[in-house]
CSV table of C-alpha atoms and ligand atoms in Angstrom, one decimal:
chain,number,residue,atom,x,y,z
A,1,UNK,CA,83.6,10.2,-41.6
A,2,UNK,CA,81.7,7.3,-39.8
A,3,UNK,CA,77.8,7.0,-40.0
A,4,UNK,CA,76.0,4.0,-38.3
A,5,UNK,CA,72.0,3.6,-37.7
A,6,UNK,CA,69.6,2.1,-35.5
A,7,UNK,CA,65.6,1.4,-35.9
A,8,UNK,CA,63.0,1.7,-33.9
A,9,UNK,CA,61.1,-1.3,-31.9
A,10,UNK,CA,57.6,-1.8,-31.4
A,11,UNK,CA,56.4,-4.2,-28.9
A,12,UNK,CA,53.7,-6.7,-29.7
A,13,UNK,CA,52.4,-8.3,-26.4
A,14,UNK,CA,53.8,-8.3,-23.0
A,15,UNK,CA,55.3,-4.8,-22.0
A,16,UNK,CA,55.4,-4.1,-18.6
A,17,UNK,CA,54.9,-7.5,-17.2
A,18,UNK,CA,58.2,-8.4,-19.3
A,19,UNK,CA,60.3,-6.2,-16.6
A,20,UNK,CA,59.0,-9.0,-14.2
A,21,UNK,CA,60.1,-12.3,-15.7
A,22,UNK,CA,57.3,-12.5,-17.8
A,23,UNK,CA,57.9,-12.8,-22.3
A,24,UNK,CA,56.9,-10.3,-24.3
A,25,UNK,CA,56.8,-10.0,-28.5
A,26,UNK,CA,59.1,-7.0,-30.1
A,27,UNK,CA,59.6,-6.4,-33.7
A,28,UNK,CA,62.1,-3.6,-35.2
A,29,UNK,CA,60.6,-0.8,-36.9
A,30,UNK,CA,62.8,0.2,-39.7
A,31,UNK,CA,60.6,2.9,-41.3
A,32,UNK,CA,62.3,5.4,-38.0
A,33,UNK,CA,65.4,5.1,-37.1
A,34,UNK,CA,68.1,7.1,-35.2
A,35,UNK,CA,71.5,7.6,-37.3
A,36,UNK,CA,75.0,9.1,-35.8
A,37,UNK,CA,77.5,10.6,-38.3
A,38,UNK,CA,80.8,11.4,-36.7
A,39,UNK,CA,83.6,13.0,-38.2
A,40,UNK,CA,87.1,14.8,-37.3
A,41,UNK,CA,87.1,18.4,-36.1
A,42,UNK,CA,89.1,21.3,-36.0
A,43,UNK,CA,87.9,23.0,-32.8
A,44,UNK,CA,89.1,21.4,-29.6
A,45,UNK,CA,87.1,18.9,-28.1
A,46,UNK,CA,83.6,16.8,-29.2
A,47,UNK,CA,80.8,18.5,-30.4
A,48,UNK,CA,77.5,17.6,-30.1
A,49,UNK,CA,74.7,18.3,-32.5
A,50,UNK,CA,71.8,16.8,-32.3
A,51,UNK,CA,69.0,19.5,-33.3
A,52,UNK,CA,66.1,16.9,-33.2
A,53,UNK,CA,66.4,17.5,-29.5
A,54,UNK,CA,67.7,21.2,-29.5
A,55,UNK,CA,71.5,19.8,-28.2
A,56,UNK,CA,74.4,21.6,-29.7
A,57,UNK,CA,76.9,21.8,-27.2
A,58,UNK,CA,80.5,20.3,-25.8
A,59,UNK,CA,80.4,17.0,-24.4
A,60,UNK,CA,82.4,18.3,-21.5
A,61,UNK,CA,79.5,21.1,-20.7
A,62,UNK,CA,76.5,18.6,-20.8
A,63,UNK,CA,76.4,16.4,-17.1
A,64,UNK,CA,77.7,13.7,-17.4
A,65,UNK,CA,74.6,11.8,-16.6
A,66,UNK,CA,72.8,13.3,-19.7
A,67,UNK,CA,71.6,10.4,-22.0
A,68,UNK,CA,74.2,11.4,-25.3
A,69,UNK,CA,77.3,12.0,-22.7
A,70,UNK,CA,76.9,9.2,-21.0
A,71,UNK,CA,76.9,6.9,-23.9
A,72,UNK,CA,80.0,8.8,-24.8
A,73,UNK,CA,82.2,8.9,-21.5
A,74,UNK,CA,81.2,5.2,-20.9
A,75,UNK,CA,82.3,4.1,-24.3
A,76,UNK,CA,85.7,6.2,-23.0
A,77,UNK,CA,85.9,4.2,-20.3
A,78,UNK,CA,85.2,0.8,-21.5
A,79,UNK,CA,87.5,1.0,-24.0
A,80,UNK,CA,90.5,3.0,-22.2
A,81,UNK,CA,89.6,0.0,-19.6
A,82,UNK,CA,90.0,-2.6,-22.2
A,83,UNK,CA,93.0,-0.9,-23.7
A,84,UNK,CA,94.8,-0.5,-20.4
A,85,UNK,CA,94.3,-4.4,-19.8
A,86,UNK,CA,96.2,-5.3,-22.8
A,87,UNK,CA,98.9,-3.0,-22.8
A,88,UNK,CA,99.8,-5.2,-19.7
A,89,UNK,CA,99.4,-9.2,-21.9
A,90,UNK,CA,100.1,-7.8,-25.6
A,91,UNK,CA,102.2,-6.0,-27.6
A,92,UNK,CA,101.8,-2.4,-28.5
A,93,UNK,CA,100.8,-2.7,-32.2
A,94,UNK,CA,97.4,-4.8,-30.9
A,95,UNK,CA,96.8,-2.0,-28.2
A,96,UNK,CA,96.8,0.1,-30.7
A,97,UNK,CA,94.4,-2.0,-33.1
A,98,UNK,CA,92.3,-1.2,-29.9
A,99,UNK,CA,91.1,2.1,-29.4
A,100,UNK,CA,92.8,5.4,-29.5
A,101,UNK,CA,94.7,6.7,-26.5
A,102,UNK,CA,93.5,10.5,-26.4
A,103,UNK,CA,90.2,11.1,-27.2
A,104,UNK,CA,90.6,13.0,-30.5
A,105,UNK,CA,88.7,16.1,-31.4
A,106,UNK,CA,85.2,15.3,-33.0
A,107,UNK,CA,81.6,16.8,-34.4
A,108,UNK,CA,79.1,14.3,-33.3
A,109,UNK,CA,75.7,14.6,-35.5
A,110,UNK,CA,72.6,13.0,-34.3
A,111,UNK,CA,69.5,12.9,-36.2
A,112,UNK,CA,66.5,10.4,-35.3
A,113,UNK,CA,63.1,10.1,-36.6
A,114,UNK,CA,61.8,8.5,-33.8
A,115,UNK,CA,59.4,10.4,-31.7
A,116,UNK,CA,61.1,10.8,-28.5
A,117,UNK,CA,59.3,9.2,-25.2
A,118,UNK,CA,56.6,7.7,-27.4
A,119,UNK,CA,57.4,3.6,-26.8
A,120,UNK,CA,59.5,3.4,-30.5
A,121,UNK,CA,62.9,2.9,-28.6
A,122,UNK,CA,64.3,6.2,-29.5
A,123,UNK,CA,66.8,6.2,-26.8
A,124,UNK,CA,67.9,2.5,-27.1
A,125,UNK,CA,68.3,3.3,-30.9
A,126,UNK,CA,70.2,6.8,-30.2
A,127,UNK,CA,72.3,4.6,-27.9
A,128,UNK,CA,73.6,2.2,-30.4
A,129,UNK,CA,73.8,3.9,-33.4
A,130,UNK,CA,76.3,6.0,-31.1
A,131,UNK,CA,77.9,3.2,-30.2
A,132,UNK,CA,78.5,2.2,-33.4
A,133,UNK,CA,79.9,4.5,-35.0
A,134,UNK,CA,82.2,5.3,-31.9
A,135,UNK,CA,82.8,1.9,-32.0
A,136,UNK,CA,83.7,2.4,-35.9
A,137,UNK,CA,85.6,5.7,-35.9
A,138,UNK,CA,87.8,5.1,-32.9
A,139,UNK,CA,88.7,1.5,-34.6
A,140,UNK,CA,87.5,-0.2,-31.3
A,141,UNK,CA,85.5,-2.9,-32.7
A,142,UNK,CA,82.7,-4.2,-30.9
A,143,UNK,CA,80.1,-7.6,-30.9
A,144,UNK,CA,76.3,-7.5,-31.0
A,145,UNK,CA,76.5,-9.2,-27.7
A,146,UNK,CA,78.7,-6.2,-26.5
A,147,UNK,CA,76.3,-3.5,-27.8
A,148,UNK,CA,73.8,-5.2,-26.4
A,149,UNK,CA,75.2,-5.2,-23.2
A,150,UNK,CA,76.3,-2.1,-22.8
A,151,UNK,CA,73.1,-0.5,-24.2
A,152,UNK,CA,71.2,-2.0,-21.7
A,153,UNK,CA,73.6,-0.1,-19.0
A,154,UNK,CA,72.6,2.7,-20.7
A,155,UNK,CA,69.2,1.8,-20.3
A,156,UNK,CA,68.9,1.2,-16.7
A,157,UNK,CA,70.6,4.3,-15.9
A,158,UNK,CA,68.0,6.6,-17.5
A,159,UNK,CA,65.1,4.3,-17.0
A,160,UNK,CA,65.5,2.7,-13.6
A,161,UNK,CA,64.3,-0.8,-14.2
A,162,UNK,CA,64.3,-1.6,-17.6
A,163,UNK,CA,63.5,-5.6,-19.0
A,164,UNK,CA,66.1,-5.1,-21.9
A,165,UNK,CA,63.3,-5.6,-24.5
A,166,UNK,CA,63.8,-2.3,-25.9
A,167,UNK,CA,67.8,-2.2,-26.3
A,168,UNK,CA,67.9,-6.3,-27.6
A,169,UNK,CA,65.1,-5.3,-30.7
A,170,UNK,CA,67.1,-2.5,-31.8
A,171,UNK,CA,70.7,-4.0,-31.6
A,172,UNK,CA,69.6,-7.0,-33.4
A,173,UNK,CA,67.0,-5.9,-35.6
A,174,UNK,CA,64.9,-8.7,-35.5
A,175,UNK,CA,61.8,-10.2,-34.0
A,176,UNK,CA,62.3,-10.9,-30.6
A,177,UNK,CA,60.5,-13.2,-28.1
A,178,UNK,CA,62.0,-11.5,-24.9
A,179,UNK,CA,62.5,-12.7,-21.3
A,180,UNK,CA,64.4,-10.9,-18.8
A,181,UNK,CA,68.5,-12.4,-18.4
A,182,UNK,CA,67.5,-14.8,-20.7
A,183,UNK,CA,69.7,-15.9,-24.3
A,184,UNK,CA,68.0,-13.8,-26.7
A,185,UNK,CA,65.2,-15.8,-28.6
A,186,UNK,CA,63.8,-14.5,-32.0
A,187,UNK,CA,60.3,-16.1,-33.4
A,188,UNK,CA,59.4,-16.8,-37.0
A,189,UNK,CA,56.5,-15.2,-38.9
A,190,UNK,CA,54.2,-18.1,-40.5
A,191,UNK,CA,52.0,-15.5,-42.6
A,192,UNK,CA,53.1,-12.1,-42.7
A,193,UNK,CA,50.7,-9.7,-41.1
A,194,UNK,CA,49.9,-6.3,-41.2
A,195,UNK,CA,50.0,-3.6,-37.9
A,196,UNK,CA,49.0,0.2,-38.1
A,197,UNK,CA,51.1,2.1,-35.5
A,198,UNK,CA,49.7,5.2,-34.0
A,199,UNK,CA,51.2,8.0,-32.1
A,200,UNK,CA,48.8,9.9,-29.2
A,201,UNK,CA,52.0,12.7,-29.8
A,202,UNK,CA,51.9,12.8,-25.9
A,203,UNK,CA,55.2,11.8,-24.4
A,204,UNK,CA,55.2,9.8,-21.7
A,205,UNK,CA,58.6,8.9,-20.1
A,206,UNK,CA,58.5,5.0,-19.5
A,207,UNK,CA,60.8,5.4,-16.2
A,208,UNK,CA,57.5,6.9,-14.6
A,209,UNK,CA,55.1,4.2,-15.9
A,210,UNK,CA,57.2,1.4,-15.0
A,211,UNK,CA,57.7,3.1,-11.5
A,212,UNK,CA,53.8,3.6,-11.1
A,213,UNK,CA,53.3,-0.2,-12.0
A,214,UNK,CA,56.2,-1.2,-9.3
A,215,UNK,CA,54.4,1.0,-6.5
A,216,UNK,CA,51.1,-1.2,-7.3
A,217,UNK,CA,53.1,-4.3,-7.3
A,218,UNK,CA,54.7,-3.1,-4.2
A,219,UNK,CA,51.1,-2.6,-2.8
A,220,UNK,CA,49.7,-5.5,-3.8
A,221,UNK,CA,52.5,-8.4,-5.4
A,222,UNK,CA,50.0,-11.3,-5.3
A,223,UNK,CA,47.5,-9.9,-7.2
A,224,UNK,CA,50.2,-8.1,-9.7
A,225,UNK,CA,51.8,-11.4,-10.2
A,226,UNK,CA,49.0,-12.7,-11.1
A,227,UNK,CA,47.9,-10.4,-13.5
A,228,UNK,CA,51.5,-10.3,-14.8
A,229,UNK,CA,50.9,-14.4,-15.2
A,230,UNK,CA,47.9,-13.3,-17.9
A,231,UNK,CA,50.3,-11.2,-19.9
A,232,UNK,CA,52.8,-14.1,-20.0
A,233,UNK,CA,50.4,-16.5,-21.2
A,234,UNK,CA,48.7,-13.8,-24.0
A,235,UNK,CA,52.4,-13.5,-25.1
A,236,UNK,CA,52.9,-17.2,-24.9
A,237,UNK,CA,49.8,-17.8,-27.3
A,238,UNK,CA,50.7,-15.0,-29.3
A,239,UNK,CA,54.5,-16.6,-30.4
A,240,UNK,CA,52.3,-19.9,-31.0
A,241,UNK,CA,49.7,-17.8,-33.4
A,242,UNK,CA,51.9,-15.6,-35.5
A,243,UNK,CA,54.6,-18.9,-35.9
A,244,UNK,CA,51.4,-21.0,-37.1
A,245,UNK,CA,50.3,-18.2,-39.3
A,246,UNK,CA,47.0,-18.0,-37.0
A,247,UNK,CA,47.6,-14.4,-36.8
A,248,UNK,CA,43.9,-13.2,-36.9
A,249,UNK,CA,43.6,-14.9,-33.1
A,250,UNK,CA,46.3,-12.3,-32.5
A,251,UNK,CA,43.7,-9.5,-32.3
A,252,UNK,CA,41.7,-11.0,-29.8
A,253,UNK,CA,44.8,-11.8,-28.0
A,254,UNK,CA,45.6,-8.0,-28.0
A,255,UNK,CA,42.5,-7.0,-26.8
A,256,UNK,CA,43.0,-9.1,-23.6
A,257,UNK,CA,46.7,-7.3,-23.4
A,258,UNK,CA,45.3,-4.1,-23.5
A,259,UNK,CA,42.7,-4.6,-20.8
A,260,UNK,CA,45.5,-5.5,-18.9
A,261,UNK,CA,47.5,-2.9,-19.3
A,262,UNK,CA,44.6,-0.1,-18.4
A,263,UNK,CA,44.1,-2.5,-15.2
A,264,UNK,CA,48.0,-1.6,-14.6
A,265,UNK,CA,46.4,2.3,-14.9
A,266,UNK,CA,49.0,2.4,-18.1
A,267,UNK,CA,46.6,3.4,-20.8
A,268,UNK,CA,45.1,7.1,-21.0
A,269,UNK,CA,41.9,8.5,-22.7
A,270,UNK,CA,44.1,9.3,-25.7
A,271,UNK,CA,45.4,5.6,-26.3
A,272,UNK,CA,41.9,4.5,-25.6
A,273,UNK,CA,40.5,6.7,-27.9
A,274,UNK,CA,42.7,5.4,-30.6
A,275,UNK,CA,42.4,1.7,-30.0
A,276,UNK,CA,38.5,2.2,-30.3
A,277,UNK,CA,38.3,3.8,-33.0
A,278,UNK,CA,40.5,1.2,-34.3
A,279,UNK,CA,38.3,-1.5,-33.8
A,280,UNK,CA,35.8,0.3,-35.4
A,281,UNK,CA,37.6,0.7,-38.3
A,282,UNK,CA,37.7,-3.0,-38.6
A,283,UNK,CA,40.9,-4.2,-36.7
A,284,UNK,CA,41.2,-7.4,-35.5
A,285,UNK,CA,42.5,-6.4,-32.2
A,286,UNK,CA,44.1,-3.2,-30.6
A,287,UNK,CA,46.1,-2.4,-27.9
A,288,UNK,CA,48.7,0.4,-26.4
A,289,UNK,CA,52.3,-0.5,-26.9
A,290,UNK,CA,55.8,0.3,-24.5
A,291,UNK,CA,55.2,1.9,-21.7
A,292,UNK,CA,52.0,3.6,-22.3
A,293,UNK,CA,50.0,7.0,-20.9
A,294,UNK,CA,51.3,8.5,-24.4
A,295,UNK,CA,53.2,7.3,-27.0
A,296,UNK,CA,51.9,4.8,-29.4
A,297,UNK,CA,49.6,2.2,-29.9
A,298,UNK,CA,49.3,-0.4,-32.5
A,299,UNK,CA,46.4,-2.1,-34.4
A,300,UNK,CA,46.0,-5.4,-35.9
A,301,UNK,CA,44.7,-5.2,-39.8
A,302,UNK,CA,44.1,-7.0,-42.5
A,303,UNK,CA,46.1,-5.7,-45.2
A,304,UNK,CA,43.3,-4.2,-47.4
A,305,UNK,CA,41.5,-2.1,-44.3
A,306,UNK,CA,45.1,-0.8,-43.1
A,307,UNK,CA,44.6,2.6,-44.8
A,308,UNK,CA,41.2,2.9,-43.5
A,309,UNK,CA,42.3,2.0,-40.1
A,310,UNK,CA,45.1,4.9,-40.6
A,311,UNK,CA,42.4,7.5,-41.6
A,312,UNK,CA,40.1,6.5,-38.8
A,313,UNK,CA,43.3,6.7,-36.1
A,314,UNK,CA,44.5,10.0,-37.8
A,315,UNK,CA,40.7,11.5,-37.3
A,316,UNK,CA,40.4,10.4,-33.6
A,317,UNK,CA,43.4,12.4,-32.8
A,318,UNK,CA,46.8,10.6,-34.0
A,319,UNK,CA,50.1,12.4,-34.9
A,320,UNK,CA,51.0,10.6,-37.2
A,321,UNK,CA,50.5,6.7,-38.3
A,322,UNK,CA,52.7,3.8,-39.9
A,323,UNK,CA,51.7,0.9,-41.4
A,324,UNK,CA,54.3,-2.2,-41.3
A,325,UNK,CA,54.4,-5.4,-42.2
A,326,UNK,CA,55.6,-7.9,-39.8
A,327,UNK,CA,57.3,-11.0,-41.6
B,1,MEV,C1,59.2,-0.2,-22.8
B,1,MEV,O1,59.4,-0.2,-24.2
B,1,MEV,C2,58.7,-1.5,-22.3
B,1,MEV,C3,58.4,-1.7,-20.8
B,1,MEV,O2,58.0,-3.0,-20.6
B,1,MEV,C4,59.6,-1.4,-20.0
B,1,MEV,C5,60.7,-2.4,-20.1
B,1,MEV,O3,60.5,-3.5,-20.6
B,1,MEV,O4,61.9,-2.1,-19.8
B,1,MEV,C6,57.3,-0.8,-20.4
C-alpha cells in the first residue's frame, strides 16, 4: 500500500491579475489536505473511490477528460512514454527501475478535506497527491519540478487559463511569491501573522471567474491592465511588508485588493458580507481569496481577536472557519 498527501493553498494578494503577468502571495494550508491511498487489487482493473465526491467507479468507465482519470491516463502516458525512450539507450534492468509495463490492477482511495470549488486548491492538491503516490506505487519516481509541471497540465485542462499559482503552493508547500513562467520564488515571514479563513459554502468554479474577467479584459485591455497594474503593485508592497514584519500595513493593503477584485465583478454579496463583518470584528484588513463569487475569503487578525473574528464570520453566514498562522 502507497499513501501520499497534499495541502491546501490560500492566496494572499494578487489572484486573478496573477493569470496576466502580474505577482500574487500564496501560502499552503496544511490544516486540509487531499490524501490518495493506493493499493493492489484483486478485481480486474483500477478502481476508483473517492466518496468525498460520490466517485466509485472503473477508471475505464469515467471519460477520460474527468479530473481523477485524467491525472491517471496521463501519468500512463508520460511514463510508458518515458519508459519506451529508454528501452531504446538503456538496458532492461533500468527500464524496469522505471515504471511498470502493464498497468496492474488497483483500488484507488481518495479522501480530501478541502471543500471542493471554494479557492483552497482542492483539485491541484487531488492532482498531486495522485501523482504521488502513482508516482510511488508504480516505482516511477518523480521531481518536484516534474509534479509541478505536470500538475499544472492538469490544471489548464480543467481550468482553461490557469497562472500556476495554485498547483506551485501545493507541490511545494511553501509560501510562494508567484509570477506566471517565472522560477518559482518563495518569501520569508518577518513576524508571523495570524489570518482567519472563511468559507461562503457557495461553490464557484474558478474556470468561469477567470473567463468572466478575460471577456472584460477582452472588452476593455487598457483599462484591465491597468487595474491589473494595482494588484501587482499591492502584491509587490505586500512581500515588502510581511518580509519586514510590517504585517499590520498588510490589512490596508487587502482592503485595496479586494476593491479590486469586486471592480473585476469577482466578489458576491456573500463574500462581502463576510469581509465586513470582518472588519467589524476588528480585522486589520479583509479581502476574498482564489477565484471568488464563492468560496473563501480571508481576514487579517491580530492573534488575540482571531476567535472573535471567527464567531463574527461564522454568525454572518460562514460554513465553516480556520485560523492559521502564517510564518
Ligand atoms: C485561483 O486560485 C487563482 C486565480 O488567480 C486563477 C489562477 O491564478 O489560475 C483566480
Amino acid at each position: 500500500m502507497t499513501t501520499a498527501s497534499a495541502p491546501g493553498k490560500i492566496i494572499l494578494f494578487g489572484e486573478h491579475a496573477v493569470v496576466y503577468g502580474r505577482p500574487a502571495l500564496a501560502v499552503p494550508v496544511t490544516q486540509v489536505h487531499a490524501d490518495v491511498e493506493i493499493l493492489g487489487s484483486d478485481s480486474t482493473g483500477v478502481l476508483i473511490h473517492a466518496p468525498g465526491i460520490n466517485l466509485h467507479a472503473d477508471l475505464n468507465t469515467l471519460p477520460s477528460d474527468h479530473p481523477v482519470a485524467s491525472v491517471i491516463h496521463n501519468f500512463l502516458f508520460i511514463s510508458r512514454i518515458s519508459r519506451a525512450e529508454r528501452s531504446r539507450s538503456d538496458s532492461e534492468g533500468a527500464v524496469e527501475a522505471r515504471g511498470e509495463g502493464k498497468f496492474p490492477n488497483l483500488q484507488i482511495n481518495i479522501t480530501s478535506t478541502i471543500p471542493v470549488a471554494s479557492g483552497l486548491g482542492s483539485g491541484a492538491a487531488v492532482t498531486v497527491a495522485l501523482l504521488r503516490a502513482l508516482s510511488s506505487y508504480l516505482n516511477y519516481p518523480m521531481t518536484e519540478e516534474e509534479v509541478n509541471a505536470f500538475a499544472y497540465d492538469i490544471e489548464k485542462l480543467h481550468h482553461g487559463t490557469p497562472s500556476g499559482i495554485d498547483n506551485t503552493v501545493v507541490t511545494y508547500a511553501k509560501p510562494v511569491y508567484f509570477i506566471k513562467g517565472q522560477p518559482i520564488e518563495t518569501f520569508k515571514v518577518g513576524t508571523p501573522f495570524t489570518i482567519v479563513i472563511a468559507d461562503t459554502g457557495i461553490s464557484a468554479p474558478t474556470k468561469e471567474s477567470v473567463a468572466d474577467v478575460r471577456k472584460l479584459w477582452e472588452a476593455d485591455k487598457m483599462k484591465w491592465e491597468g487595474v491589473f497594474d494595482e494588484v501587482g503593485e499591492i502584491a509587490r508592497a505586500a512581500k515588502e511588508k510581511i518580509e519586514t514584519g510590517d504585517w499590520r500595513l498588510l490589512g490596508e493593503l487587502m482592503n485595496r485588493n479586494h476593491a479590486l477584485l469586486q471592480e473585476m465583478t469577482v466578489s458576491s454579496p456573500e463574500l462581502d458580507a463576510l469581509v465586513e463583518a470582518a472588519r467589524k470584528a476588528g480585522a486589520t484588513g479583509a479581502k476574498l481569496s482564489g477565484g471568488g463569487r464563492g468560496g473563501n475569503m480571508i481576514a487579517l487578525a491580530e492573534a488575540e481577536k482571531a476567535d472573535d473574528i471567527s464567531s463574527a464570520l461564522m454568525s454572518a453566514g460562514a460554513k465553516n472557519t480556520i485560523v492559521t498562522q502564517v510564518s
